Amino acid sequence: MKFIPYGKQTIDQDDIDIVVQTLKSDFLTTGLKVNEFEQKIYEKTNAKYCVSVANGTAALHLSALALLNKGDKVLTTPNSFIATSNSILYANAIPIFIDICSDGSIDLDLCEEYLKQDSSITAIFAVSFSGKILDQEKLKYLKYKYNIKILEDNAHTMGVKLTYSDISIFSFHPVKHITTAEGGAIVTNDKSLYEKIKSLRNHGQDDKHNMTILGYNYRLSDINCALGISQLNKLAKFIQKRQAIAKKYNEAFDSHNIINPLYQYSNNSYYHLFVVQINFNKINITKEELINELRNKNIGVQVHYKPINKQPYYKSLGYGDEDTPNMDKYFEECLSLPVYPLLNSIEQEYVIQTIKELVDEK
Ligand SMILES: Cc1ncc(COP(=O)(O)O)c(C=O)c1O
């Protein structure tokens, strides 16, 4: 069996053709493809505005600058890629790490406990972890009741509709639902946020080239956007394929004693990741050994995520001792299995059988 990674892109001939056409056109950086890609994204997400950017991290960075002031306190999740909370630090604001609930996402009830006690909290940066859409009604309730800003990091949920949140961001890294190689986007319904983010993307200049704030060059090129347009046409198909793979994993591990999917199969998940939790207390192999054994057998599993608050840099800032029992237990048990549209049924069956064989009860 050739190596099966945990995620990878799907590139067809039509993706290649549109990129080649763009390379032969007059514009390589900001031409017509940028606007076309952005329009397709705001239409798909029911948002009024979209700003494409160089990557998902840039999307978070500019969003944090637009939403936060220095010293603001922001509730966020330890269970994400480091970029989510790093963006809060970029804005000189203060992340507060909240424990997760059973589906791996931030515990919004716990967020409310914090909001009740501390009126200086100004925002929540939440992640639709693994592709499961966040509870929109609860976010709406928290936003209006406590007068806070909400950013949804939807890097795992490309195309999800924007409802009540101030900003939603996406990433187009190759393991995500669609790719532009590197790339990201921000959607919002708020015109002033849109104007500010657009300016920050282009050195802080307005439409007349007056530099009014300190900005960056975070633009996404026409070449990347051309690929994005072509990929976006296939998004629904990609999500369906991922959901079909997830369904099969769920059936395979249904009532397994030791390997348990993070949550029951859900149409509300876009399955960027398929996470299982493994009870290592009941078996004779450690997590590290299992990962190595699987890699030796050409299966590229991953761990999503090491708690951000326990990363060495965050520890150096004084984080790491938060009371997050769910996150700590989750981190001991979690493993992400391969899921991507090109994973075929023979490969998936191989993954299922191999992991079942290695995870043998004591
Ligand atoms: C939840 C989350 N947020 C942000 C990012 C950052 O996106 P990018 O890699 O495009 O900078 C990622 C990607 O890895 C992610 O998974």
mmCIF file of C-alpha atoms and ligand atoms in Angstrom:
data_model
loop_
_atom_site.group_PDB
_atom_site.id
_atom_site.type_symbol
_atom_site.label_atom_id
_atom_site.label_comp_id
_atom_site.label_asym_id
_atom_site.label_seq_id
_atom_site.Cartn_x
_atom_site.Cartn_y
_atom_site.Cartn_z
ATOM 1 C CA MET A 1 0.000 0.000 0.000
ATOM 2 C CA LYS A 2 1.417 3.388 -0.899
ATOM 3 C CA PHE A 3 1.524 6.114 1.767
ATOM 4 C CA ILE A 4 -1.919 7.337 2.849
ATOM 5 C CA PRO A 5 -1.676 10.827 4.362
ATOM 6 C CA TYR A 6 -4.293 12.183 6.780
ATOM 7 C CA GLY A 7 -5.305 14.798 4.227
ATOM 8 C CA LYS A 8 -4.496 15.957 0.725
ATOM 9 C CA GLN A 9 -5.765 18.095 -2.139
ATOM 10 C CA THR A 10 -7.788 17.018 -5.198
ATOM 11 C CA ILE A 11 -6.499 18.690 -8.365
ATOM 12 C CA ASP A 12 -8.227 17.905 -11.686
ATOM 13 C CA GLN A 13 -7.412 18.917 -15.245
ATOM 14 C CA ASP A 14 -9.873 21.848 -15.095
ATOM 15 C CA ASP A 15 -7.959 23.248 -12.102
ATOM 16 C CA ILE A 16 -4.720 23.017 -14.065
ATOM 17 C CA ASP A 17 -6.282 24.568 -17.170
ATOM 18 C CA ILE A 18 -7.605 27.657 -15.385
ATOM 19 C CA VAL A 19 -4.246 28.268 -13.696
ATOM 20 C CA VAL A 20 -2.429 27.969 -17.027
ATOM 21 C CA GLN A 21 -4.926 30.364 -18.661
ATOM 22 C CA THR A 22 -4.322 32.864 -15.870
ATOM 23 C CA LEU A 23 -0.562 32.568 -16.271
ATOM 24 C CA LYS A 24 -1.037 33.514 -19.929
ATOM 25 C CA SER A 25 -3.269 36.507 -19.076
ATOM 26 C CA ASP A 26 -2.238 40.123 -18.428
ATOM 27 C CA PHE A 27 -2.688 39.945 -14.656
ATOM 28 C CA LEU A 28 -0.865 37.685 -12.249
ATOM 29 C CA THR A 29 -1.454 39.563 -9.008
ATOM 30 C CA THR A 30 -4.663 41.590 -8.612
ATOM 31 C CA GLY A 31 -6.766 41.073 -11.742
ATOM 32 C CA LEU A 32 -10.312 39.932 -12.386
ATOM 33 C CA LYS A 33 -9.949 36.540 -10.734
ATOM 34 C CA VAL A 34 -9.608 38.042 -7.251
ATOM 35 C CA ASN A 35 -13.001 39.776 -7.451
ATOM 36 C CA GLU A 36 -14.627 36.754 -9.039
ATOM 37 C CA PHE A 37 -13.340 34.429 -6.303
ATOM 38 C CA GLU A 38 -14.417 36.803 -3.542
ATOM 39 C CA GLN A 39 -17.878 37.194 -5.045
ATOM 40 C CA LYS A 40 -18.333 33.432 -5.259
ATOM 41 C CA ILE A 41 -17.342 33.121 -1.587
ATOM 42 C CA TYR A 42 -19.684 35.801 -0.247
ATOM 43 C CA GLU A 43 -22.529 34.381 -2.306
ATOM 44 C CA LYS A 44 -21.882 30.858 -1.066
ATOM 45 C CA THR A 45 -21.662 31.959 2.561
ATOM 46 C CA ASN A 46 -24.641 34.369 2.415
ATOM 47 C CA ALA A 47 -22.321 37.170 3.486
ATOM 48 C CA LYS A 48 -22.267 40.719 2.171
ATOM 49 C CA TYR A 49 -18.496 41.051 1.872
ATOM 50 C CA CYS A 50 -15.408 38.917 1.322
ATOM 51 C CA VAL A 51 -11.690 39.743 1.420
ATOM 52 C CA SER A 52 -9.302 37.102 0.087
ATOM 53 C CA VAL A 53 -5.888 36.986 1.748
ATOM 54 C CA ALA A 54 -2.542 35.199 1.550
ATOM 55 C CA ASN A 55 -3.475 32.385 3.985
ATOM 56 C CA GLY A 56 -5.789 31.524 6.876
ATOM 57 C CA THR A 57 -3.356 32.952 9.410
ATOM 58 C CA ALA A 58 -3.390 36.319 7.615
ATOM 59 C CA ALA A 59 -7.212 36.142 7.690
ATOM 60 C CA LEU A 60 -7.093 35.695 11.466
ATOM 61 C CA HIS A 61 -4.455 38.392 11.901
ATOM 62 C CA LEU A 62 -6.415 41.067 10.020
ATOM 63 C CA SER A 63 -9.686 40.036 11.666
ATOM 64 C CA ALA A 64 -8.124 40.307 15.116
ATOM 65 C CA LEU A 65 -6.768 43.779 14.280
ATOM 66 C CA ALA A 66 -10.195 44.859 13.035
ATOM 67 C CA LEU A 67 -12.152 43.422 15.980
ATOM 68 C CA LEU A 68 -9.903 43.926 18.993
ATOM 69 C CA ASN A 69 -8.171 46.680 20.927
ATOM 70 C CA LYS A 70 -4.962 46.389 22.912
ATOM 71 C CA GLY A 71 -5.570 44.631 26.241
ATOM 72 C CA ASP A 72 -8.957 43.149 25.288
ATOM 73 C CA LYS A 73 -9.732 39.782 26.851
ATOM 74 C CA VAL A 74 -10.807 37.100 24.364
ATOM 75 C CA LEU A 75 -12.233 33.657 25.131
ATOM 76 C CA THR A 76 -10.805 30.994 22.850
ATOM 77 C CA THR A 77 -10.184 27.275 22.528
ATOM 78 C CA PRO A 78 -7.058 25.301 23.359
ATOM 79 C CA ASN A 79 -8.099 22.755 20.698
ATOM 80 C CA SER A 80 -7.064 24.474 17.486
ATOM 81 C CA PHE A 81 -4.166 25.197 15.242
ATOM 82 C CA ILE A 82 -1.920 27.715 17.024
ATOM 83 C CA ALA A 83 -2.844 30.469 14.554
ATOM 84 C CA THR A 84 -6.260 30.978 16.197
ATOM 85 C CA SER A 85 -4.951 32.301 19.495
ATOM 86 C CA ASN A 86 -1.755 33.712 17.985
ATOM 87 C CA SER A 87 -3.960 36.194 16.153
ATOM 88 C CA ILE A 88 -5.230 37.486 19.512
ATOM 89 C CA LEU A 89 -1.619 38.049 20.572
ATOM 90 C CA TYR A 90 -0.850 39.821 17.260
ATOM 91 C CA ALA A 91 -3.500 42.374 18.257
ATOM 92 C CA ASN A 92 -1.875 42.793 21.704
ATOM 93 C CA ALA A 93 -4.993 41.315 23.257
ATOM 94 C CA ILE A 94 -5.238 38.572 25.899
ATOM 95 C CA PRO A 95 -6.403 35.024 25.062
ATOM 96 C CA ILE A 96 -8.258 33.149 27.806
ATOM 97 C CA PHE A 97 -8.381 29.403 27.158
ATOM 98 C CA ILE A 98 -11.716 27.721 27.847
ATOM 99 C CA ASP A 99 -12.214 23.957 28.134
ATOM 100 C CA ILE A 100 -13.800 21.990 25.287
ATOM 101 C CA CYS A 101 -17.021 20.004 25.208
ATOM 102 C CA SER A 102 -17.589 16.472 23.942
ATOM 103 C CA ASP A 103 -17.378 17.333 20.219
ATOM 104 C CA GLY A 104 -13.955 18.945 20.638
ATOM 105 C CA SER A 105 -15.127 22.544 20.260
ATOM 106 C CA ILE A 106 -15.074 25.345 22.829
ATOM 107 C CA ASP A 107 -17.628 24.902 25.637
ATOM 108 C CA LEU A 108 -19.991 27.833 25.048
ATOM 109 C CA ASP A 109 -21.798 27.268 28.367
ATOM 110 C CA LEU A 110 -18.499 27.669 30.136
ATOM 111 C CA CYS A 111 -17.860 30.813 28.074
ATOM 112 C CA GLU A 112 -21.068 32.207 29.512
ATOM 113 C CA GLU A 113 -19.832 31.561 33.053
ATOM 114 C CA TYR A 114 -16.755 33.671 32.285
ATOM 115 C CA LEU A 115 -18.818 36.393 30.606
ATOM 116 C CA LYS A 116 -21.099 36.638 33.650
ATOM 117 C CA GLN A 117 -18.127 37.186 35.926
ATOM 118 C CA ASP A 118 -15.957 39.483 33.814
ATOM 119 C CA SER A 119 -17.467 42.342 31.837
ATOM 120 C CA SER A 120 -14.064 43.230 30.371
ATOM 121 C CA ILE A 121 -14.188 40.211 28.024
ATOM 122 C CA THR A 122 -14.837 41.654 24.556
ATOM 123 C CA ALA A 123 -14.865 38.693 22.174
ATOM 124 C CA ILE A 124 -14.975 34.949 21.550
ATOM 125 C CA PHE A 125 -12.711 33.384 18.918
ATOM 126 C CA ALA A 126 -14.309 29.959 18.330
ATOM 127 C CA VAL A 127 -13.380 27.147 15.937
ATOM 128 C CA SER A 128 -15.780 24.828 14.128
ATOM 129 C CA PHE A 129 -13.463 22.018 15.158
ATOM 130 C CA SER A 130 -13.000 19.132 12.698
ATOM 131 C CA GLY A 131 -15.742 20.579 10.485
ATOM 132 C CA LYS A 132 -18.700 20.513 12.886
ATOM 133 C CA ILE A 133 -20.708 23.714 12.571
ATOM 134 C CA LEU A 134 -20.746 25.743 15.783
ATOM 135 C CA ASP A 135 -24.025 26.246 17.660
ATOM 136 C CA GLN A 136 -25.222 29.406 15.901
ATOM 137 C CA GLU A 137 -28.124 30.101 18.267
ATOM 138 C CA LYS A 138 -25.842 29.967 21.289
ATOM 139 C CA LEU A 139 -23.305 32.266 19.608
ATOM 140 C CA LYS A 140 -26.088 34.720 18.765
ATOM 141 C CA TYR A 141 -27.352 34.636 22.350
ATOM 142 C CA LEU A 142 -23.874 35.304 23.793
ATOM 143 C CA LYS A 143 -23.129 38.043 21.254
ATOM 144 C CA TYR A 144 -26.229 40.098 22.043
ATOM 145 C CA LYS A 145 -26.632 39.311 25.726
ATOM 146 C CA TYR A 146 -23.032 40.201 26.596
ATOM 147 C CA ASN A 147 -22.398 42.688 23.779
ATOM 148 C CA ILE A 148 -19.282 40.921 22.517
ATOM 149 C CA LYS A 149 -17.704 40.271 19.120
ATOM 150 C CA ILE A 150 -17.689 36.773 17.657
ATOM 151 C CA LEU A 151 -15.090 35.447 15.269
ATOM 152 C CA GLU A 152 -15.682 31.998 13.794
ATOM 153 C CA ASP A 153 -12.497 30.291 12.660
ATOM 154 C CA ASN A 154 -14.084 28.179 9.935
ATOM 155 C CA ALA A 155 -10.817 26.825 8.536
ATOM 156 C CA HIS A 156 -12.380 23.353 9.002
ATOM 157 C CA THR A 157 -15.787 24.332 7.571
ATOM 158 C CA MET A 158 -15.274 25.915 4.186
ATOM 159 C CA GLY A 159 -18.429 27.475 2.775
ATOM 160 C CA VAL A 160 -20.503 27.444 5.968
ATOM 161 C CA LYS A 161 -23.080 30.253 5.999
ATOM 162 C CA LEU A 162 -22.391 33.387 7.980
ATOM 163 C CA THR A 163 -25.328 34.023 10.317
ATOM 164 C CA TYR A 164 -24.803 36.165 13.432
ATOM 165 C CA SER A 165 -21.056 36.277 13.888
ATOM 166 C CA ASP A 166 -19.081 39.416 13.098
ATOM 167 C CA ILE A 167 -16.481 37.586 11.051
ATOM 168 C CA SER A 168 -15.881 34.110 9.685
ATOM 169 C CA ILE A 169 -12.529 33.075 8.233
ATOM 170 C CA PHE A 170 -11.414 30.247 5.925
ATOM 171 C CA SER A 171 -8.121 28.607 4.939
ATOM 172 C CA PHE A 172 -7.274 27.135 1.545
ATOM 173 C CA HIS A 173 -4.253 25.124 2.625
ATOM 174 C CA PRO A 174 -4.086 21.876 0.575
ATOM 175 C CA VAL A 175 -5.475 19.652 3.365
ATOM 176 C CA LYS A 176 -8.590 21.827 3.653
ATOM 177 C CA HIS A 177 -11.857 21.402 1.674
ATOM 178 C CA ILE A 178 -10.666 23.489 -1.255
ATOM 179 C CA THR A 179 -7.195 24.752 -1.975
ATOM 180 C CA THR A 180 -5.474 27.721 -3.583
ATOM 181 C CA ALA A 181 -2.076 26.305 -2.480
ATOM 182 C CA GLU A 182 -1.694 28.994 0.206
ATOM 183 C CA GLY A 183 -4.742 31.187 0.701
ATOM 184 C CA GLY A 184 -7.493 32.351 2.984
ATOM 185 C CA ALA A 185 -10.584 34.541 3.158
ATOM 186 C CA ILE A 186 -12.595 36.669 5.552
ATOM 187 C CA VAL A 187 -16.355 37.160 5.265
ATOM 188 C CA THR A 188 -18.479 39.692 7.130
ATOM 189 C CA ASN A 189 -21.757 41.582 6.881
ATOM 190 C CA ASP A 190 -20.259 44.685 8.458
ATOM 191 C CA LYS A 191 -19.180 47.315 5.946
ATOM 192 C CA SER A 192 -16.790 49.112 8.282
ATOM 193 C CA LEU A 193 -14.998 45.862 9.192
ATOM 194 C CA TYR A 194 -14.801 45.043 5.488
ATOM 195 C CA GLU A 195 -13.283 48.442 4.603
ATOM 196 C CA LYS A 196 -10.758 48.222 7.408
ATOM 197 C CA ILE A 197 -9.686 44.662 6.559
ATOM 198 C CA LYS A 198 -9.416 45.487 2.864
ATOM 199 C CA SER A 199 -7.161 48.401 3.665
ATOM 200 C CA LEU A 200 -5.040 46.351 6.129
ATOM 201 C CA ARG A 201 -4.539 43.741 3.382
ATOM 202 C CA ASN A 202 -2.981 46.366 1.120
ATOM 203 C CA HIS A 203 -0.462 48.246 3.311
ATOM 204 C CA GLY A 204 -3.177 50.217 5.118
ATOM 205 C CA GLN A 205 -4.028 52.269 2.039
ATOM 206 C CA ASP A 206 -7.473 53.494 1.039
ATOM 207 C CA ASP A 207 -8.810 53.422 -2.547
ATOM 208 C CA LYS A 208 -6.965 56.682 -3.309
ATOM 209 C CA HIS A 209 -3.628 55.239 -2.117
ATOM 210 C CA ASN A 210 -3.586 57.276 1.086
ATOM 211 C CA MET A 211 -1.996 55.202 3.831
ATOM 212 C CA THR A 212 -4.155 55.770 6.883
ATOM 213 C CA ILE A 213 -3.213 52.786 9.084
ATOM 214 C CA LEU A 214 -0.264 50.410 9.334
ATOM 215 C CA GLY A 215 -1.088 47.479 7.060
ATOM 216 C CA TYR A 216 0.498 44.540 5.293
ATOM 217 C CA ASN A 217 0.781 42.917 1.898
ATOM 218 C CA TYR A 218 -1.551 39.994 2.493
ATOM 219 C CA ARG A 219 -3.083 39.950 -0.999
ATOM 220 C CA LEU A 220 -3.951 36.672 -2.723
ATOM 221 C CA SER A 221 -2.839 36.517 -6.367
ATOM 222 C CA ASP A 222 -4.956 36.013 -9.470
ATOM 223 C CA ILE A 223 -3.216 32.670 -10.012
ATOM 224 C CA ASN A 224 -4.292 31.413 -6.579
ATOM 225 C CA CYS A 225 -7.805 32.842 -7.006
ATOM 226 C CA ALA A 226 -8.202 31.150 -10.407
ATOM 227 C CA LEU A 227 -7.479 27.808 -8.744
ATOM 228 C CA GLY A 228 -9.891 28.746 -5.959
ATOM 229 C CA ILE A 229 -12.725 29.487 -8.413
ATOM 230 C CA SER A 230 -12.334 26.121 -10.051
ATOM 231 C CA GLN A 231 -12.075 24.325 -6.689
ATOM 232 C CA LEU A 232 -15.114 26.125 -5.292
ATOM 233 C CA ASN A 233 -17.273 24.662 -8.066
ATOM 234 C CA LYS A 234 -16.503 21.243 -6.578
ATOM 235 C CA LEU A 235 -16.898 22.111 -2.891
ATOM 236 C CA ALA A 236 -20.290 20.395 -2.441
ATOM 237 C CA LYS A 237 -18.942 17.213 -4.024
ATOM 238 C CA PHE A 238 -15.826 17.316 -1.831
ATOM 239 C CA ILE A 239 -17.905 17.681 1.333
ATOM 240 C CA GLN A 240 -20.208 14.809 0.294
ATOM 241 C CA LYS A 241 -17.197 12.573 -0.307
ATOM 242 C CA ARG A 242 -15.759 13.413 3.109
ATOM 243 C CA GLN A 243 -19.134 12.730 4.752
ATOM 244 C CA ALA A 244 -19.385 9.337 3.007
ATOM 245 C CA ILE A 245 -15.918 8.401 4.316
ATOM 246 C CA ALA A 246 -16.907 9.560 7.812
ATOM 247 C CA LYS A 247 -20.065 7.436 7.687
ATOM 248 C CA LYS A 248 -18.011 4.381 6.826
ATOM 249 C CA TYR A 249 -15.561 5.002 9.682
ATOM 250 C CA ASN A 250 -18.510 5.400 12.042
ATOM 251 C CA GLU A 251 -19.967 2.076 10.963
ATOM 252 C CA ALA A 252 -16.581 0.377 11.264
ATOM 253 C CA PHE A 253 -16.039 1.567 14.844
ATOM 254 C CA ASP A 254 -19.660 1.341 15.925
ATOM 255 C CA SER A 255 -19.685 -0.237 19.396
ATOM 256 C CA HIS A 256 -15.924 -0.864 19.299
ATOM 257 C CA ASN A 257 -14.645 -1.219 22.872
ATOM 258 C CA ILE A 258 -11.578 0.948 22.506
ATOM 259 C CA ILE A 259 -11.808 3.093 19.367
ATOM 260 C CA ASN A 260 -14.611 5.665 19.454
ATOM 261 C CA PRO A 261 -15.400 8.360 16.888
ATOM 262 C CA LEU A 262 -15.297 11.821 18.525
ATOM 263 C CA TYR A 263 -18.993 12.243 17.769
ATOM 264 C CA GLN A 264 -21.788 10.272 16.121
ATOM 265 C CA TYR A 265 -22.017 10.760 12.364
ATOM 266 C CA SER A 266 -23.481 14.213 11.732
ATOM 267 C CA ASN A 267 -24.676 15.971 8.568
ATOM 268 C CA ASN A 268 -23.688 19.146 10.404
ATOM 269 C CA SER A 269 -20.044 18.231 10.002
ATOM 270 C CA TYR A 270 -17.967 18.904 6.901
ATOM 271 C CA TYR A 271 -15.365 16.417 8.175
ATOM 272 C CA HIS A 272 -12.169 18.286 7.584
ATOM 273 C CA LEU A 273 -10.887 15.821 10.189
ATOM 274 C CA PHE A 274 -12.092 12.430 11.281
ATOM 275 C CA VAL A 275 -11.067 12.119 14.922
ATOM 276 C CA VAL A 276 -11.252 8.946 16.984
ATOM 277 C CA GLN A 277 -10.615 8.681 20.694
ATOM 278 C CA ILE A 278 -8.703 5.610 21.827
ATOM 279 C CA ASN A 279 -8.737 4.327 25.386
ATOM 280 C CA PHE A 280 -5.007 3.679 25.845
ATOM 281 C CA ASN A 281 -5.542 2.479 29.432
ATOM 282 C CA LYS A 282 -7.091 -0.685 28.059
ATOM 283 C CA ILE A 283 -4.371 -1.598 25.559
ATOM 284 C CA ASN A 284 -0.724 -2.568 25.501
ATOM 285 C CA ILE A 285 0.456 0.098 23.108
ATOM 286 C CA THR A 286 1.092 3.790 23.798
ATOM 287 C CA LYS A 287 -0.196 6.571 21.581
ATOM 288 C CA GLU A 288 3.289 7.320 20.304
ATOM 289 C CA GLU A 289 3.910 3.644 19.497
ATOM 290 C CA LEU A 290 0.576 3.386 17.699
ATOM 291 C CA ILE A 291 1.328 6.462 15.588
ATOM 292 C CA ASN A 292 4.740 5.025 14.686
ATOM 293 C CA GLU A 293 3.325 1.580 13.887
ATOM 294 C CA LEU A 294 0.692 3.122 11.627
ATOM 295 C CA ARG A 295 3.309 5.259 9.884
ATOM 296 C CA ASN A 296 5.453 2.128 9.378
ATOM 297 C CA LYS A 297 2.434 0.668 7.646
ATOM 298 C CA ASN A 298 2.124 3.772 5.461
ATOM 299 C CA ILE A 299 -0.806 5.342 7.296
ATOM 300 C CA GLY A 300 -0.278 8.997 8.138
ATOM 301 C CA VAL A 301 -2.346 9.692 11.222
ATOM 302 C CA GLN A 302 -2.056 13.011 13.051
ATOM 303 C CA VAL A 303 -2.857 14.569 16.411
ATOM 304 C CA HIS A 304 -5.221 17.561 16.364
ATOM 305 C CA TYR A 305 -4.317 19.303 18.573
ATOM 306 C CA LYS A 306 -1.759 19.634 21.314
ATOM 307 C CA PRO A 307 -3.454 22.118 23.712
ATOM 308 C CA ILE A 308 -2.301 25.577 22.603
ATOM 309 C CA ASN A 309 -2.036 26.832 26.191
ATOM 310 C CA LYS A 310 0.565 24.108 26.853
ATOM 311 C CA GLN A 311 2.813 25.062 23.918
ATOM 312 C CA PRO A 312 6.255 26.210 25.155
ATOM 313 C CA TYR A 313 5.720 29.788 23.940
ATOM 314 C CA TYR A 314 2.372 30.058 25.739
ATOM 315 C CA LYS A 315 3.934 28.544 28.868
ATOM 316 C CA SER A 316 6.584 31.270 28.711
ATOM 317 C CA LEU A 317 3.712 33.776 28.846
ATOM 318 C CA GLY A 318 2.332 32.140 31.982
ATOM 319 C CA TYR A 319 -0.303 29.875 30.420
ATOM 320 C CA GLY A 320 -0.560 26.097 30.775
ATOM 321 C CA ASP A 321 -2.148 25.554 34.193
ATOM 322 C CA GLU A 322 -5.759 26.287 33.231
ATOM 323 C CA ASP A 323 -8.404 23.892 34.498
ATOM 324 C CA THR A 324 -9.236 22.076 31.238
ATOM 325 C CA PRO A 325 -9.952 18.445 32.202
ATOM 326 C CA ASN A 326 -11.880 17.667 28.995
ATOM 327 C CA MET A 327 -9.097 18.986 26.783
ATOM 328 C CA ASP A 328 -6.456 17.097 28.753
ATOM 329 C CA LYS A 329 -8.322 13.791 28.457
ATOM 330 C CA TYR A 330 -9.149 14.428 24.800
ATOM 331 C CA PHE A 331 -5.478 15.085 24.008
ATOM 332 C CA GLU A 332 -4.452 11.759 25.584
ATOM 333 C CA GLU A 333 -6.926 9.887 23.394
ATOM 334 C CA CYS A 334 -7.321 11.700 20.072
ATOM 335 C CA LEU A 335 -6.083 10.570 16.682
ATOM 336 C CA SER A 336 -7.077 11.919 13.246
ATOM 337 C CA LEU A 337 -7.548 9.237 10.577
ATOM 338 C CA PRO A 338 -7.114 9.889 6.837
ATOM 339 C CA VAL A 339 -10.036 11.720 5.230
ATOM 340 C CA TYR A 340 -9.965 13.421 1.835
ATOM 341 C CA PRO A 341 -12.023 13.067 -1.374
ATOM 342 C CA LEU A 342 -9.473 10.878 -3.178
ATOM 343 C CA LEU A 343 -9.247 8.298 -0.374
ATOM 344 C CA ASN A 344 -10.666 5.171 -2.010
ATOM 345 C CA SER A 345 -12.573 2.358 -0.316
ATOM 346 C CA ILE A 346 -9.656 -0.113 -0.497
ATOM 347 C CA GLU A 347 -7.377 2.390 1.231
ATOM 348 C CA GLN A 348 -10.002 3.198 3.850
ATOM 349 C CA GLU A 349 -10.611 -0.481 4.537
ATOM 350 C CA TYR A 350 -6.835 -0.927 4.971
ATOM 351 C CA VAL A 351 -6.772 1.936 7.490
ATOM 352 C CA ILE A 352 -9.695 0.453 9.441
ATOM 353 C CA GLN A 353 -8.313 -3.103 9.546
ATOM 354 C CA THR A 354 -4.765 -2.005 10.391
ATOM 355 C CA ILE A 355 -5.793 0.187 13.291
ATOM 356 C CA LYS A 356 -8.173 -2.464 14.638
ATOM 357 C CA GLU A 357 -5.363 -5.038 14.554
ATOM 358 C CA LEU A 358 -2.904 -2.763 16.340
ATOM 359 C CA VAL A 359 -5.378 -1.723 19.005
ATOM 360 C CA ASP A 360 -5.677 -5.029 20.772
ATOM 361 C CA GLU A 361 -7.298 -5.266 24.178
ATOM 362 C CA LYS A 362 -5.005 -6.159 27.153
HETATM 363 C C1 LIG B 1 -8.376 26.002 12.725
HETATM 364 C C2 LIG B 1 -7.330 26.633 11.865
HETATM 365 N N1 LIG B 1 -7.178 27.973 11.899
HETATM 366 C C3 LIG B 1 -6.268 28.598 11.145
HETATM 367 C C4 LIG B 1 -5.447 27.908 10.287
HETATM 368 C C5 LIG B 1 -4.394 28.649 9.519
HETATM 369 O O1 LIG B 1 -4.561 28.556 8.153
HETATM 370 P P1 LIG B 1 -3.301 28.667 7.149
HETATM 371 O O2 LIG B 1 -2.523 27.398 7.282
HETATM 372 O O3 LIG B 1 -3.952 28.830 5.804
HETATM 373 O O4 LIG B 1 -2.525 29.865 7.550
HETATM 374 C C6 LIG B 1 -5.581 26.519 10.188
HETATM 375 C C7 LIG B 1 -4.762 25.755 9.237
HETATM 376 O O5 LIG B 1 -3.958 24.983 9.437
HETATM 377 C C8 LIG B 1 -6.529 25.864 11.003
HETATM 378 O O6 LIG B 1 -6.678 24.541 10.976
#
